[in-house]
Structure formats: C-alpha cells, structure tokens
C-alpha cells in the first residue's frame, strides 16, 4: 500500500509537476516577470507536498519559459 499522500502523486517527475504549474500560471498571467513565476510555482509545488529546491524550480521554470519571456539566462532577471 502506498503511503504517499501528496497531491498529484501521478506525476512522472518533478519537472512534469513544475511544467504543469508554470503552464497554469502562464495561461492566467502572461505578463509577469520570471521571478514571479518561479516564486509562485515554488510555493505551489510545496503546497502539493513536494520538496523541490528553489534553484531547481528556478532553472526548470526558466527552461520552460525561455521562448515566451525576455530574461537573462545567467541571472534569471
């Protein structure tokens, strides 16, 4: 029996969870700065019961939004 009580436990990977969250936020709020998406996705995945580092969320969100937002790929600003 699985004791995993996290929300959305059917995701294959943490990147898939981040991708789902960032797409949801980007669909609703398309004109926000990158750090806004990073913070909100980070908060969202933690509320779902996942422990993913802020740096991992930042890198993954930047990867998924690289063609949709204008930001520096080195400092993420």
PDB file of C-alpha atoms in Angstrom:
ATOM      1  CA  UNK A   1       0.000   0.000   0.000  1.00  0.00           C
ATOM      2  CA  UNK A   2       1.286   3.416  -0.933  1.00  0.00           C
ATOM      3  CA  UNK A   3       1.519   5.931   1.925  1.00  0.00           C
ATOM      4  CA  UNK A   4       2.200   8.845  -0.412  1.00  0.00           C
ATOM      5  CA  UNK A   5      -0.442  11.444   0.480  1.00  0.00           C
ATOM      6  CA  UNK A   6       0.936  14.165  -1.774  1.00  0.00           C
ATOM      7  CA  UNK A   7      -1.405  15.957  -4.132  1.00  0.00           C
ATOM      8  CA  UNK A   8      -0.817  14.978  -7.786  1.00  0.00           C
ATOM      9  CA  UNK A   9       1.149  11.818  -6.972  1.00  0.00           C
ATOM     10  CA  UNK A  10       0.590  10.541 -10.506  1.00  0.00           C
ATOM     11  CA  UNK A  11       3.212  12.886 -11.998  1.00  0.00           C
ATOM     12  CA  UNK A  12       6.154  11.075 -13.547  1.00  0.00           C
ATOM     13  CA  UNK A  13       8.753  13.600 -12.439  1.00  0.00           C
ATOM     14  CA  UNK A  14       9.263  16.818 -10.537  1.00  0.00           C
ATOM     15  CA  UNK A  15       9.843  18.568 -13.864  1.00  0.00           C
ATOM     16  CA  UNK A  16       6.429  17.418 -15.053  1.00  0.00           C
ATOM     17  CA  UNK A  17       4.840  18.862 -11.908  1.00  0.00           C
ATOM     18  CA  UNK A  18       6.703  22.155 -12.389  1.00  0.00           C
ATOM     19  CA  UNK A  19       5.692  22.221 -16.055  1.00  0.00           C
ATOM     20  CA  UNK A  20       2.010  21.776 -15.189  1.00  0.00           C
ATOM     21  CA  UNK A  21       2.164  24.545 -12.576  1.00  0.00           C
ATOM     22  CA  UNK A  22       4.046  27.013 -14.776  1.00  0.00           C
ATOM     23  CA  UNK A  23       1.657  26.466 -17.689  1.00  0.00           C
ATOM     24  CA  UNK A  24      -1.300  27.113 -15.419  1.00  0.00           C
ATOM     25  CA  UNK A  25       0.199  30.363 -14.115  1.00  0.00           C
ATOM     26  CA  UNK A  26       1.354  31.451 -17.581  1.00  0.00           C
ATOM     27  CA  UNK A  27      -2.104  30.863 -19.072  1.00  0.00           C
ATOM     28  CA  UNK A  28      -3.668  33.141 -16.466  1.00  0.00           C
ATOM     29  CA  UNK A  29      -0.887  35.740 -16.029  1.00  0.00           C
ATOM     30  CA  UNK A  30       1.094  36.187 -19.249  1.00  0.00           C
ATOM     31  CA  UNK A  31       2.892  39.434 -18.468  1.00  0.00           C
ATOM     32  CA  UNK A  32       4.651  38.758 -15.182  1.00  0.00           C
ATOM     33  CA  UNK A  33       8.449  38.723 -14.634  1.00  0.00           C
ATOM     34  CA  UNK A  34      10.249  35.393 -14.454  1.00  0.00           C
ATOM     35  CA  UNK A  35      10.825  35.593 -10.688  1.00  0.00           C
ATOM     36  CA  UNK A  36       7.082  35.922 -10.122  1.00  0.00           C
ATOM     37  CA  UNK A  37       6.510  32.604 -11.902  1.00  0.00           C
ATOM     38  CA  UNK A  38       9.391  30.972 -10.050  1.00  0.00           C
ATOM     39  CA  UNK A  39       8.090  32.027  -6.624  1.00  0.00           C
ATOM     40  CA  UNK A  40       4.503  31.017  -7.357  1.00  0.00           C
ATOM     41  CA  UNK A  41       5.464  27.652  -8.839  1.00  0.00           C
ATOM     42  CA  UNK A  42       7.811  27.027  -5.903  1.00  0.00           C
ATOM     43  CA  UNK A  43       5.013  27.797  -3.438  1.00  0.00           C
ATOM     44  CA  UNK A  44       2.553  25.685  -5.410  1.00  0.00           C
ATOM     45  CA  UNK A  45       4.710  22.547  -5.567  1.00  0.00           C
ATOM     46  CA  UNK A  46       5.422  22.841  -1.842  1.00  0.00           C
ATOM     47  CA  UNK A  47       1.700  23.119  -1.083  1.00  0.00           C
ATOM     48  CA  UNK A  48       1.244  19.917  -3.079  1.00  0.00           C
ATOM     49  CA  UNK A  49       3.656  18.141  -0.721  1.00  0.00           C
ATOM     50  CA  UNK A  50       6.793  18.081  -2.867  1.00  0.00           C
ATOM     51  CA  UNK A  51      10.171  19.270  -1.643  1.00  0.00           C
ATOM     52  CA  UNK A  52      11.988  20.769  -4.610  1.00  0.00           C
ATOM     53  CA  UNK A  53      14.782  23.286  -4.130  1.00  0.00           C
ATOM     54  CA  UNK A  54      14.205  26.876  -5.176  1.00  0.00           C
ATOM     55  CA  UNK A  55      17.185  26.665  -7.543  1.00  0.00           C
ATOM     56  CA  UNK A  56      15.722  23.596  -9.283  1.00  0.00           C
ATOM     57  CA  UNK A  57      12.362  25.323  -9.664  1.00  0.00           C
ATOM     58  CA  UNK A  58      14.066  28.470 -10.959  1.00  0.00           C
ATOM     59  CA  UNK A  59      16.115  26.570 -13.550  1.00  0.00           C
ATOM     60  CA  UNK A  60      13.147  24.472 -14.708  1.00  0.00           C
ATOM     61  CA  UNK A  61      10.729  27.408 -14.945  1.00  0.00           C
ATOM     62  CA  UNK A  62      13.351  29.386 -16.893  1.00  0.00           C
ATOM     63  CA  UNK A  63      13.775  26.455 -19.275  1.00  0.00           C
ATOM     64  CA  UNK A  64      10.041  26.155 -19.924  1.00  0.00           C
ATOM     65  CA  UNK A  65       9.570  29.910 -20.410  1.00  0.00           C
ATOM     66  CA  UNK A  66      12.774  30.665 -22.333  1.00  0.00           C
ATOM     67  CA  UNK A  67      10.914  31.272 -25.603  1.00  0.00           C
ATOM     68  CA  UNK A  68       7.975  33.074 -24.002  1.00  0.00           C
ATOM     69  CA  UNK A  69       9.636  35.650 -21.742  1.00  0.00           C
ATOM     70  CA  UNK A  70      12.563  38.002 -22.119  1.00  0.00           C
ATOM     71  CA  UNK A  71      15.090  37.445 -19.312  1.00  0.00           C
ATOM     72  CA  UNK A  72      18.804  36.976 -18.800  1.00  0.00           C
ATOM     73  CA  UNK A  73      19.631  33.242 -18.842  1.00  0.00           C
ATOM     74  CA  UNK A  74      22.541  33.828 -16.442  1.00  0.00           C
ATOM     75  CA  UNK A  75      20.889  35.766 -13.636  1.00  0.00           C
ATOM     76  CA  UNK A  76      17.225  34.945 -14.443  1.00  0.00           C
ATOM     77  CA  UNK A  77      16.205  38.617 -14.348  1.00  0.00           C
TER      78      UNK A  77
END
